[in-house]
PDB file of C-alpha atoms in Angstrom:
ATOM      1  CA  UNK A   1     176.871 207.233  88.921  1.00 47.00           C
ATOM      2  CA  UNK A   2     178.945 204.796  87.129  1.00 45.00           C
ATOM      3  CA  UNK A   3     180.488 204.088  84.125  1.00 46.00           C
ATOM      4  CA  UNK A   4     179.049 201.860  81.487  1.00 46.00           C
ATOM      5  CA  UNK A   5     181.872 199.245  80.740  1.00 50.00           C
ATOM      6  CA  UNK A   6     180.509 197.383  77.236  1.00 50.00           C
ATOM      7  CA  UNK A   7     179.991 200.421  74.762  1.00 50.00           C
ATOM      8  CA  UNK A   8     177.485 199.627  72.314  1.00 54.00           C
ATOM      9  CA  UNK A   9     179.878 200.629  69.448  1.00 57.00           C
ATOM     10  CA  UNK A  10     184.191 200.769  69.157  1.00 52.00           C
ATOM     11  CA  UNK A  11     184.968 204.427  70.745  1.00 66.00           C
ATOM     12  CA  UNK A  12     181.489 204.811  72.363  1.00 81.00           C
ATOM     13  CA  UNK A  13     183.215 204.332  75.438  1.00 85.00           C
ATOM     14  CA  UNK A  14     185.114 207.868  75.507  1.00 85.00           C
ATOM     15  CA  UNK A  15     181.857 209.543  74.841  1.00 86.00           C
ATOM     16  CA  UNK A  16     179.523 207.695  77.810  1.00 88.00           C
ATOM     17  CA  UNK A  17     182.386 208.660  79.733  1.00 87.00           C
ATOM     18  CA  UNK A  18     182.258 212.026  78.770  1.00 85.00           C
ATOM     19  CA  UNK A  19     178.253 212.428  79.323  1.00 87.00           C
ATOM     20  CA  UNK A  20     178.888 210.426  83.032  1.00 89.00           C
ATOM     21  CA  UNK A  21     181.042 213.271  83.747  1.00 87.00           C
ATOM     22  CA  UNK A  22     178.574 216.186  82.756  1.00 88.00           C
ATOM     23  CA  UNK A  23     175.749 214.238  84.555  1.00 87.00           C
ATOM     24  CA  UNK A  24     178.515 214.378  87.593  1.00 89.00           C
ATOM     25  CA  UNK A  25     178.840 218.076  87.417  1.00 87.00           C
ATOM     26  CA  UNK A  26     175.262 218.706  86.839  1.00 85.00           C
ATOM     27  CA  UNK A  27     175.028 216.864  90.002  1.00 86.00           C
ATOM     28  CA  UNK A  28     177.311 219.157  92.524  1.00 87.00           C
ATOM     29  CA  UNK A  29     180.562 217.126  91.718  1.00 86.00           C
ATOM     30  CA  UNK A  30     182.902 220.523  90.801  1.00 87.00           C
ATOM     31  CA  UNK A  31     186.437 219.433  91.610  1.00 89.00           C
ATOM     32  CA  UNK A  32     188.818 216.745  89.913  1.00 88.00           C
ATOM     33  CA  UNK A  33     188.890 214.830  93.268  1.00 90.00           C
ATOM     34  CA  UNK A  34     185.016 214.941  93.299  1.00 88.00           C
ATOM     35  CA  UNK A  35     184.654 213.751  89.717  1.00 89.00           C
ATOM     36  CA  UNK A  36     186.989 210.694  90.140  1.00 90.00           C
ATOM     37  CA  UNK A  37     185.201 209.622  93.362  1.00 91.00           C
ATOM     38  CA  UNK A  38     181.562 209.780  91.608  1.00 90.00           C
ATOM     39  CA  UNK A  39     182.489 208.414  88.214  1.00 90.00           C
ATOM     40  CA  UNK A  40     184.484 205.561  88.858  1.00 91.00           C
ATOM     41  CA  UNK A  41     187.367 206.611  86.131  1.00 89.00           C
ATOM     42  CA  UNK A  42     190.828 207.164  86.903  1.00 90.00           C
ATOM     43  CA  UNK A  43     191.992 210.484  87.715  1.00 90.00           C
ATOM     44  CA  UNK A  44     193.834 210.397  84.672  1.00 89.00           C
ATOM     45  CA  UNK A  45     190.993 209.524  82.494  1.00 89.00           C
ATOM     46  CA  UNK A  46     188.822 212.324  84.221  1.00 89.00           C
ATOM     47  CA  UNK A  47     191.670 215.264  84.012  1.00 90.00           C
ATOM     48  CA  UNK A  48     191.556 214.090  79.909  1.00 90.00           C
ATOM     49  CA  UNK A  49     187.618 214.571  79.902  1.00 90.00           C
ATOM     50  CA  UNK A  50     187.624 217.339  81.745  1.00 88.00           C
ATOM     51  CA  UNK A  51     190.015 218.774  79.263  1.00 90.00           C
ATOM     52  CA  UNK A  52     188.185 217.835  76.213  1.00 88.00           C
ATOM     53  CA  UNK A  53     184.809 219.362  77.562  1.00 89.00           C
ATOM     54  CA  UNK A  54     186.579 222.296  78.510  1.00 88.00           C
ATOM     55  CA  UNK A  55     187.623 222.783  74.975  1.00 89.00           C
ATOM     56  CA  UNK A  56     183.992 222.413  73.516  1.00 87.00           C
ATOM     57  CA  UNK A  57     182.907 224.981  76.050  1.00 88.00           C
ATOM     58  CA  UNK A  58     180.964 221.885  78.259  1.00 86.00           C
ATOM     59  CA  UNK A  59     182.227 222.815  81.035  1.00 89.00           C
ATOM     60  CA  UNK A  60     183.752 226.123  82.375  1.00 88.00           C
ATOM     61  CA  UNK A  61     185.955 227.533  85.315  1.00 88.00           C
ATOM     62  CA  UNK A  62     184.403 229.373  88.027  1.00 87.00           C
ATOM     63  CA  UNK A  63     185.860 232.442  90.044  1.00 83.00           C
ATOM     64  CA  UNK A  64     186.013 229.699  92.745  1.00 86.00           C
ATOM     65  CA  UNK A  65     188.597 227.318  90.355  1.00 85.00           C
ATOM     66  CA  UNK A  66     185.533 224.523  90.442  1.00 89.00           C
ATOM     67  CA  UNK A  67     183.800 223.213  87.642  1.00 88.00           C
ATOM     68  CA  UNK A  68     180.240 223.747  86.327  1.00 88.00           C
ATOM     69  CA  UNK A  69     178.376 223.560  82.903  1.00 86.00           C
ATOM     70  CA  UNK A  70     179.227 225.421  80.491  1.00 84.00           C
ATOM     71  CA  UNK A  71     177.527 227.700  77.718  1.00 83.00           C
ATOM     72  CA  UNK A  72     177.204 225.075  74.844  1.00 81.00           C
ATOM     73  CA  UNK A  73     174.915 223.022  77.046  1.00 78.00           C
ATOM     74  CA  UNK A  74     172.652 225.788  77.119  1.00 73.00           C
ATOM     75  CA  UNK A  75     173.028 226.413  73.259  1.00 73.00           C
ATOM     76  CA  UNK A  76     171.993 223.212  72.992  1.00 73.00           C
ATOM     77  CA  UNK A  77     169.131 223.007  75.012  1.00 67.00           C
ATOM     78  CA  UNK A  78     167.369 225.803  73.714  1.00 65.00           C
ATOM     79  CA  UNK A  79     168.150 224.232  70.314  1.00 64.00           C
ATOM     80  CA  UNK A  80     166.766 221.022  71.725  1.00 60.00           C
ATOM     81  CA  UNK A  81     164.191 223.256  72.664  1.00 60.00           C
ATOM     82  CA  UNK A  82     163.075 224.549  69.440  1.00 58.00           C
ATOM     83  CA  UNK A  83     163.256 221.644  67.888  1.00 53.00           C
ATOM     84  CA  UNK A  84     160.688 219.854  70.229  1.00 62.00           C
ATOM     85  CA  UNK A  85     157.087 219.285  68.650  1.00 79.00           C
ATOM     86  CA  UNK A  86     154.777 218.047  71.736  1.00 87.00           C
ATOM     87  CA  UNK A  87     152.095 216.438  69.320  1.00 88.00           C
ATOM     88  CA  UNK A  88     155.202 214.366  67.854  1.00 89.00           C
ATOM     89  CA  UNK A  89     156.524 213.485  71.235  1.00 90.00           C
ATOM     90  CA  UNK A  90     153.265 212.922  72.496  1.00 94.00           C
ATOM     91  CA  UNK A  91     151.576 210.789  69.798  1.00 94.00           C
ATOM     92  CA  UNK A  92     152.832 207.288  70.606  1.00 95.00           C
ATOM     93  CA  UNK A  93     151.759 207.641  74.312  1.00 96.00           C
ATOM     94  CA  UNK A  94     148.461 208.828  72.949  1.00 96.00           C
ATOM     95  CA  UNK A  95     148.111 205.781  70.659  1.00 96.00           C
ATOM     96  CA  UNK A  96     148.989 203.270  73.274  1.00 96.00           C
ATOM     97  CA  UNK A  97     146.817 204.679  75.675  1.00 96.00           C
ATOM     98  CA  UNK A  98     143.885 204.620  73.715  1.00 95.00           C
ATOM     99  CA  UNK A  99     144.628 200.690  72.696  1.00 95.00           C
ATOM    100  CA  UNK A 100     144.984 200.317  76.686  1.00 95.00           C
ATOM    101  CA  UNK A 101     141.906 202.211  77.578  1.00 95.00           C
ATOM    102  CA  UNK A 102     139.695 201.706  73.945  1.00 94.00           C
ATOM    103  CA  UNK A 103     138.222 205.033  74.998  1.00 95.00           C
ATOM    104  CA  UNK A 104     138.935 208.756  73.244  1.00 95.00           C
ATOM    105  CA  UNK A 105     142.532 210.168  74.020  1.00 96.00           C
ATOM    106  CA  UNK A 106     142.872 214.134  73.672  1.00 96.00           C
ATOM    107  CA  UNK A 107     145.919 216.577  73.814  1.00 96.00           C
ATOM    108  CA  UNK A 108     145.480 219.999  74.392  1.00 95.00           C
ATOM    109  CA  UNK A 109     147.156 223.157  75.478  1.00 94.00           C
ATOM    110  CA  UNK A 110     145.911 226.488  76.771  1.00 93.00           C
ATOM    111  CA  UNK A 111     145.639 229.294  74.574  1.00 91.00           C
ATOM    112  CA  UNK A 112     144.081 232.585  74.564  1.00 88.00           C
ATOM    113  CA  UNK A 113     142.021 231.423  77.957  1.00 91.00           C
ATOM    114  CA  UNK A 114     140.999 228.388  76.535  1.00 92.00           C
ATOM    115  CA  UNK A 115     141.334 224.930  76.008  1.00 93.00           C
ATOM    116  CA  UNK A 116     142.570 224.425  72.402  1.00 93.00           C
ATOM    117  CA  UNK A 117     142.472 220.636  71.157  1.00 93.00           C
ATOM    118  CA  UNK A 118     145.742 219.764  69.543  1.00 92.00           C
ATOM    119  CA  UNK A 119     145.500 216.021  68.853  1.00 93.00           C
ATOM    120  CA  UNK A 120     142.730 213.274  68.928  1.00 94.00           C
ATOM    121  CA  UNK A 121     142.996 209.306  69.240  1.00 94.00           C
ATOM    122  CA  UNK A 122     139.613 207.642  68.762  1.00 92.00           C
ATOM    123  CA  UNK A 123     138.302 204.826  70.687  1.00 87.00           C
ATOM    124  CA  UNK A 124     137.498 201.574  69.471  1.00 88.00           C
ATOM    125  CA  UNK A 125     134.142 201.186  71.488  1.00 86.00           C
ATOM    126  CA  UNK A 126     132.157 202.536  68.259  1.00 81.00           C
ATOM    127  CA  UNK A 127     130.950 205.755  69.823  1.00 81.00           C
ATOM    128  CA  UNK A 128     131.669 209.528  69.079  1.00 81.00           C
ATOM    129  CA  UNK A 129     132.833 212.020  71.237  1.00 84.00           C
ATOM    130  CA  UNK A 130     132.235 215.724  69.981  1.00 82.00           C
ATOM    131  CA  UNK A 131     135.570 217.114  69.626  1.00 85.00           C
ATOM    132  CA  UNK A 132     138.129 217.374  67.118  1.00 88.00           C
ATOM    133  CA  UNK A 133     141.704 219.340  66.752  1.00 88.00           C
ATOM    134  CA  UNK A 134     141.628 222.627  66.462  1.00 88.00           C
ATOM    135  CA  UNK A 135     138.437 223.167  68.758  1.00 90.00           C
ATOM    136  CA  UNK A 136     138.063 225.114  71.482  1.00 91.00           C
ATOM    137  CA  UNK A 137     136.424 224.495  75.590  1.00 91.00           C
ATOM    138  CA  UNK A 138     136.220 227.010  78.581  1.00 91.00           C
ATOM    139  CA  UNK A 139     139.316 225.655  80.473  1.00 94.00           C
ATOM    140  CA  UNK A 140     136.982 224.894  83.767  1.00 94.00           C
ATOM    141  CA  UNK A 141     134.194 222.829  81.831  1.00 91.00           C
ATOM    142  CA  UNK A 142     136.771 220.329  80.462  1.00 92.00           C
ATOM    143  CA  UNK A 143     138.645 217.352  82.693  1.00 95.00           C
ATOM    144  CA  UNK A 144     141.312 218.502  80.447  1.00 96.00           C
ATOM    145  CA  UNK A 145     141.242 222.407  80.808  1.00 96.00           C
ATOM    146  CA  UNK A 146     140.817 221.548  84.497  1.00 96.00           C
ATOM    147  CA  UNK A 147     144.772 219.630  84.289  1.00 97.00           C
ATOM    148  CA  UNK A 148     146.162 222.855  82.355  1.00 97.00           C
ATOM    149  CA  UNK A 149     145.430 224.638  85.671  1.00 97.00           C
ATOM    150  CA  UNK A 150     146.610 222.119  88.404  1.00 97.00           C
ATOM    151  CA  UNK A 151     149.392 224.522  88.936  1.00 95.00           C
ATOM    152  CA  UNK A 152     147.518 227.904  89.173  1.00 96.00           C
ATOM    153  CA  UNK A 153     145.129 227.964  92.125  1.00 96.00           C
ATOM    154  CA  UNK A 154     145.495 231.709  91.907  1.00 96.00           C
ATOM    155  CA  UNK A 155     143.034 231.376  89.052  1.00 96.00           C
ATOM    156  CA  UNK A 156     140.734 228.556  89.801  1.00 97.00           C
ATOM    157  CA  UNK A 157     137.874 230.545  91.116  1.00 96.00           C
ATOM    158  CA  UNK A 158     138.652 233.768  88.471  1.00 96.00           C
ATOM    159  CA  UNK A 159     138.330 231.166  85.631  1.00 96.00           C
ATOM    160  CA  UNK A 160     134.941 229.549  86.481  1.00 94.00           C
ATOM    161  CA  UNK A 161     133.506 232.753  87.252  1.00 93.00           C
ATOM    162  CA  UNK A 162     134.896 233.854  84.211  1.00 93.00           C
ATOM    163  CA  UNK A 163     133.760 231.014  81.667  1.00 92.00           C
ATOM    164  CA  UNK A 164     130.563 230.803  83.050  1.00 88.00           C
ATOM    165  CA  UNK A 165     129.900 234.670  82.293  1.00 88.00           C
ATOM    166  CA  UNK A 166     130.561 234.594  78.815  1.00 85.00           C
ATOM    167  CA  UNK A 167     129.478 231.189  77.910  1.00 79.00           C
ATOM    168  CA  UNK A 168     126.011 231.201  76.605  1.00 71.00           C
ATOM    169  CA  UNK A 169     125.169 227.917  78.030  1.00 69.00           C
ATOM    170  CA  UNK A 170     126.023 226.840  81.443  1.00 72.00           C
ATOM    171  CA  UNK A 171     126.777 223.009  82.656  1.00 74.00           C
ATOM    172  CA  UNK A 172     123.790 221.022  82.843  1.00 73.00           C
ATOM    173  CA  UNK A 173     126.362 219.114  85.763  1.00 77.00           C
ATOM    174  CA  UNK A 174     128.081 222.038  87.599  1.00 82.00           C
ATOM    175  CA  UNK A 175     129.439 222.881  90.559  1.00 83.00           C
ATOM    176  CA  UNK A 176     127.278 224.718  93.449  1.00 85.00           C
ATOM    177  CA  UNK A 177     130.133 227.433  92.484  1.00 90.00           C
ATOM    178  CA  UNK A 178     133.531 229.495  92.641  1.00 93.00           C
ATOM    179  CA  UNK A 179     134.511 227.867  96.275  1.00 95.00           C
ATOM    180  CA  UNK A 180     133.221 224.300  95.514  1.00 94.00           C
ATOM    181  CA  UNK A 181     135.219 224.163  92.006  1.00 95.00           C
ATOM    182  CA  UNK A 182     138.299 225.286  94.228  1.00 96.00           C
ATOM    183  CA  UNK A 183     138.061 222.826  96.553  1.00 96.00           C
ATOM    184  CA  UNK A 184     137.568 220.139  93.638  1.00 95.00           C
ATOM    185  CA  UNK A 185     140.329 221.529  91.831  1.00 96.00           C
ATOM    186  CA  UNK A 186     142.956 221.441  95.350  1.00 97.00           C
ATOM    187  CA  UNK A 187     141.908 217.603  95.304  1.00 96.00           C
ATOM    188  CA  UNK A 188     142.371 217.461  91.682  1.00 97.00           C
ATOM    189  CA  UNK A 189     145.996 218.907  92.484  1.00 96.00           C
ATOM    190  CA  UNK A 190     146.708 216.872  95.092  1.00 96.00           C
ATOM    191  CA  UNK A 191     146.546 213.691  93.199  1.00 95.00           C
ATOM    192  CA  UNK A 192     147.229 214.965  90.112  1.00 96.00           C
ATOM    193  CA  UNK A 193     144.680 214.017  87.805  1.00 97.00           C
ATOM    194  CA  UNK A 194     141.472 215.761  87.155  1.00 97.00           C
ATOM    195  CA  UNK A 195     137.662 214.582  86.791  1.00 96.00           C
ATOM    196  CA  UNK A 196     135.007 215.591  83.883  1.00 93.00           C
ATOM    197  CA  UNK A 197     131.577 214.757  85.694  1.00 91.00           C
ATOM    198  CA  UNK A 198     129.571 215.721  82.519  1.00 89.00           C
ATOM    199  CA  UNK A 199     130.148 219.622  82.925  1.00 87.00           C
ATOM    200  CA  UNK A 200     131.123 219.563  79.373  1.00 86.00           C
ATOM    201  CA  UNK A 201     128.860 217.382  77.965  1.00 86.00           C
ATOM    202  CA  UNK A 202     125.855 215.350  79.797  1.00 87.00           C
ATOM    203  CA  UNK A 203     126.233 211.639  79.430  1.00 90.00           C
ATOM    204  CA  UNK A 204     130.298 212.455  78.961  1.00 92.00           C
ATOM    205  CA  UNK A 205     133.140 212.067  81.239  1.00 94.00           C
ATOM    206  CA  UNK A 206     136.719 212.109  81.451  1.00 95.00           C
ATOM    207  CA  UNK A 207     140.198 211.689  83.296  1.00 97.00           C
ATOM    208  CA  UNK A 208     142.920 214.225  82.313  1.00 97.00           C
ATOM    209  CA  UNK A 209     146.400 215.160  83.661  1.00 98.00           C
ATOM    210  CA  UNK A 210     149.160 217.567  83.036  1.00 97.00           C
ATOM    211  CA  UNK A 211     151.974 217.638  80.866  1.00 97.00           C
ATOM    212  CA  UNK A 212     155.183 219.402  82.105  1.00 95.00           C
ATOM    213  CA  UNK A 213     157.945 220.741  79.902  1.00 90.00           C
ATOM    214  CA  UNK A 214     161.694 220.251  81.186  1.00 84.00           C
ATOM    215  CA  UNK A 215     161.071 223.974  83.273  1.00 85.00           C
ATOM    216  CA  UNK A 216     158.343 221.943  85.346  1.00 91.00           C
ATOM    217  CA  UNK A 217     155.755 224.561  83.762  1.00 93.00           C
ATOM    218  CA  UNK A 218     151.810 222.729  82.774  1.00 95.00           C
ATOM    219  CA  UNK A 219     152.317 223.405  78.509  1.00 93.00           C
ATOM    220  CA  UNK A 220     149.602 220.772  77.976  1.00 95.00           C
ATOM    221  CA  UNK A 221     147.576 217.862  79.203  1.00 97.00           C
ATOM    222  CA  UNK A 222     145.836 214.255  77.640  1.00 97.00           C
ATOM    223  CA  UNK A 223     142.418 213.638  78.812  1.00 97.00           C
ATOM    224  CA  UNK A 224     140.641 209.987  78.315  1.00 97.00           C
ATOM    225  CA  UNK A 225     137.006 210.404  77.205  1.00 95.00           C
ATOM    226  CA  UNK A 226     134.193 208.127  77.132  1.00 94.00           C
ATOM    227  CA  UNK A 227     130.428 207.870  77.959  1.00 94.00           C
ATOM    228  CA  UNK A 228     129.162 207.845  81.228  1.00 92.00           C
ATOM    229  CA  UNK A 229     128.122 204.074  80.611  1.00 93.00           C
ATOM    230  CA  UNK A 230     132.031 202.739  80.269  1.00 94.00           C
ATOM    231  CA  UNK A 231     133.503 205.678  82.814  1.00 94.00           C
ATOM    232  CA  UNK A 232     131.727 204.601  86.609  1.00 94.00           C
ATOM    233  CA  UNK A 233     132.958 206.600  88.990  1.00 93.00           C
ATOM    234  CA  UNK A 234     134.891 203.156  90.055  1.00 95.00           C
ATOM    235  CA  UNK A 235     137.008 202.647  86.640  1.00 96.00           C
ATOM    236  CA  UNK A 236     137.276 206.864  86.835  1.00 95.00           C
ATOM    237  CA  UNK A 237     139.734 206.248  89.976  1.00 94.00           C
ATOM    238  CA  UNK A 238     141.160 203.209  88.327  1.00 95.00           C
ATOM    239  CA  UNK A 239     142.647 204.968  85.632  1.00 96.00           C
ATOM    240  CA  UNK A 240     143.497 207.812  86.898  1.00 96.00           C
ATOM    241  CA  UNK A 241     147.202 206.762  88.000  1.00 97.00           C
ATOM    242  CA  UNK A 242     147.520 205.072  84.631  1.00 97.00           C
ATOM    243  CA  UNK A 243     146.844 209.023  82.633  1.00 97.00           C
ATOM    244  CA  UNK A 244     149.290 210.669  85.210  1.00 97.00           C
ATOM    245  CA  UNK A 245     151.648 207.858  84.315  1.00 97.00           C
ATOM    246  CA  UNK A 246     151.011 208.782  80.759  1.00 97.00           C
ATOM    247  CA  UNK A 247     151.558 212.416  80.943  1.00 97.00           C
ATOM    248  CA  UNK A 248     154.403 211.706  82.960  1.00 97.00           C
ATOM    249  CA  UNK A 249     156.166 209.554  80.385  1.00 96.00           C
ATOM    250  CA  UNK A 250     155.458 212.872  77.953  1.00 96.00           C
ATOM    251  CA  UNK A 251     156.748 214.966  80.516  1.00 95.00           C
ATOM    252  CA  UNK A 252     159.913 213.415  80.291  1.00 93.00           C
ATOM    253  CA  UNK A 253     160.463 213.052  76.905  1.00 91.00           C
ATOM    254  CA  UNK A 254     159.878 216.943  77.182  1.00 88.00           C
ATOM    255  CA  UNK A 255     162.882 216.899  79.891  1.00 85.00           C
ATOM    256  CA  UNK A 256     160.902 217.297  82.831  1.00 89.00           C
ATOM    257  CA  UNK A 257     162.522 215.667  85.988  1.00 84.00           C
ATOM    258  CA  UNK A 258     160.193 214.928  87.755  1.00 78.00           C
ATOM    259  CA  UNK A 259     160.281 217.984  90.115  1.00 69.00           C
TER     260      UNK A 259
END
């Protein structure tokens, strides 16, 4: 962790300087000694910083006499928070996605049990895929509902059992059952994208992955949908790195770390 030496603007300096030394706290670094070693600045420079944020209520004292954050960072995260539309944040990914893949991009979130479409890119291969925002899935018939449960094999077998009772159709291509859509699901996990094999829809299939907010919680996932004719099992594996990528780009913008 270093300081940036050619600030973009005159006085941007003091404030990269400033955000080095929260990122150094954030980090474990909690004493003056500590601080100096991992940012780079002067002692003098730190003790100034370290002033200044203590001031703005950045950083606090513990019982111990070390540093940590302090309770404006957490004002402003939940503010941050708030403020955070995922459809907005999400949108451009969406876009370029579907201009990489020229197949159907979704977003969607769990609601109520089910998948509930937020957002829709469409293709450009001149076909239509029966969806639209606002519409609703069982979560274990859609790729996409499938990626809003990566995290919760506690419910993986509940759920199917549980769409497929009070769904008046079942999937023309389903699963022999409750175990087999587990043990699809634990792969799904695993690698972090999931498959639609035309469960949803017959002649349909998609890749989907999840979407993690900055508390590493699923709040929604993309899908990419096309017809069985442009998704071979093949391309399927292709792209499936390139939708985790995706969600993980959203993920981040969402302030997920990664873990």
């Amino acid at each position: 962790m270093t300081r940036t030496d050619e600030p973009a603007v005159p006085g941007a300096q003091t404030l990269i300087n400033g955000i080095v030394v929260l990122r150094a706290v954030a980090a474990g670094s909690c004493t003056l000694a500590d601080l100096t070693a991992a940012t780079g600045l002067s002692r003098s420079t730190t003790h100034r910083l370290v002033q200044a944020l203590r001031a703005e209520r950045m950083l606090r004292d513990t019982v111990e006499g070390t540093l940590a954050l302090g309770p404006a960072l957490i004002e402003l995260g939940f503010q941050a928070r708030e403020d955070i539309s995922v459809p907005a944040v999400a949108r451009p990914y969406l876009l370029d996605l579907s201009d990489e893949t020229r197949d159907t991009i979704h977003l969607a979130a769990e609601d109520n049990g089910e998948t509930l479409y937020l957002d829709k890119v469409r293709g450009n291969r001149n076909i239509e895929i029966r969806s639209w925002p606002g519409c609703r899935m069982p979560l274990t018939y859609t790729g996409i509902g499938k990626a809003l449960l990566l995290d919760r094999p506690d419910r993986w077998e509940r759920q199917y059992l549980d769409d497929r009772a009070r769904m008046e159709r079942q999937p023309e291509h389903d699963y022999s059952g409750a175990a087999a859509f587990a043990r699809a699901m634990g792969r799904y996990a695993r690698q972090g994208f999931a498959f639609d094999l035309e469960e949803n829809e017959p002649g349909v299939r998609c890749i989907a992955a999840p979407v993690h907010d900055a508390s590493g919680a699923i709040v929604c996932a993309i899908s990419v949908s096309s017809f069985k004719t442009f998704m071979p099992t093949d391309r399927m594996r292709q792209l499936g790195p390139l939708v985790r990528d995706t969600a993980d780009a959203i993920s981040r913008d969402l302030g997920w770390n990664g873990r």
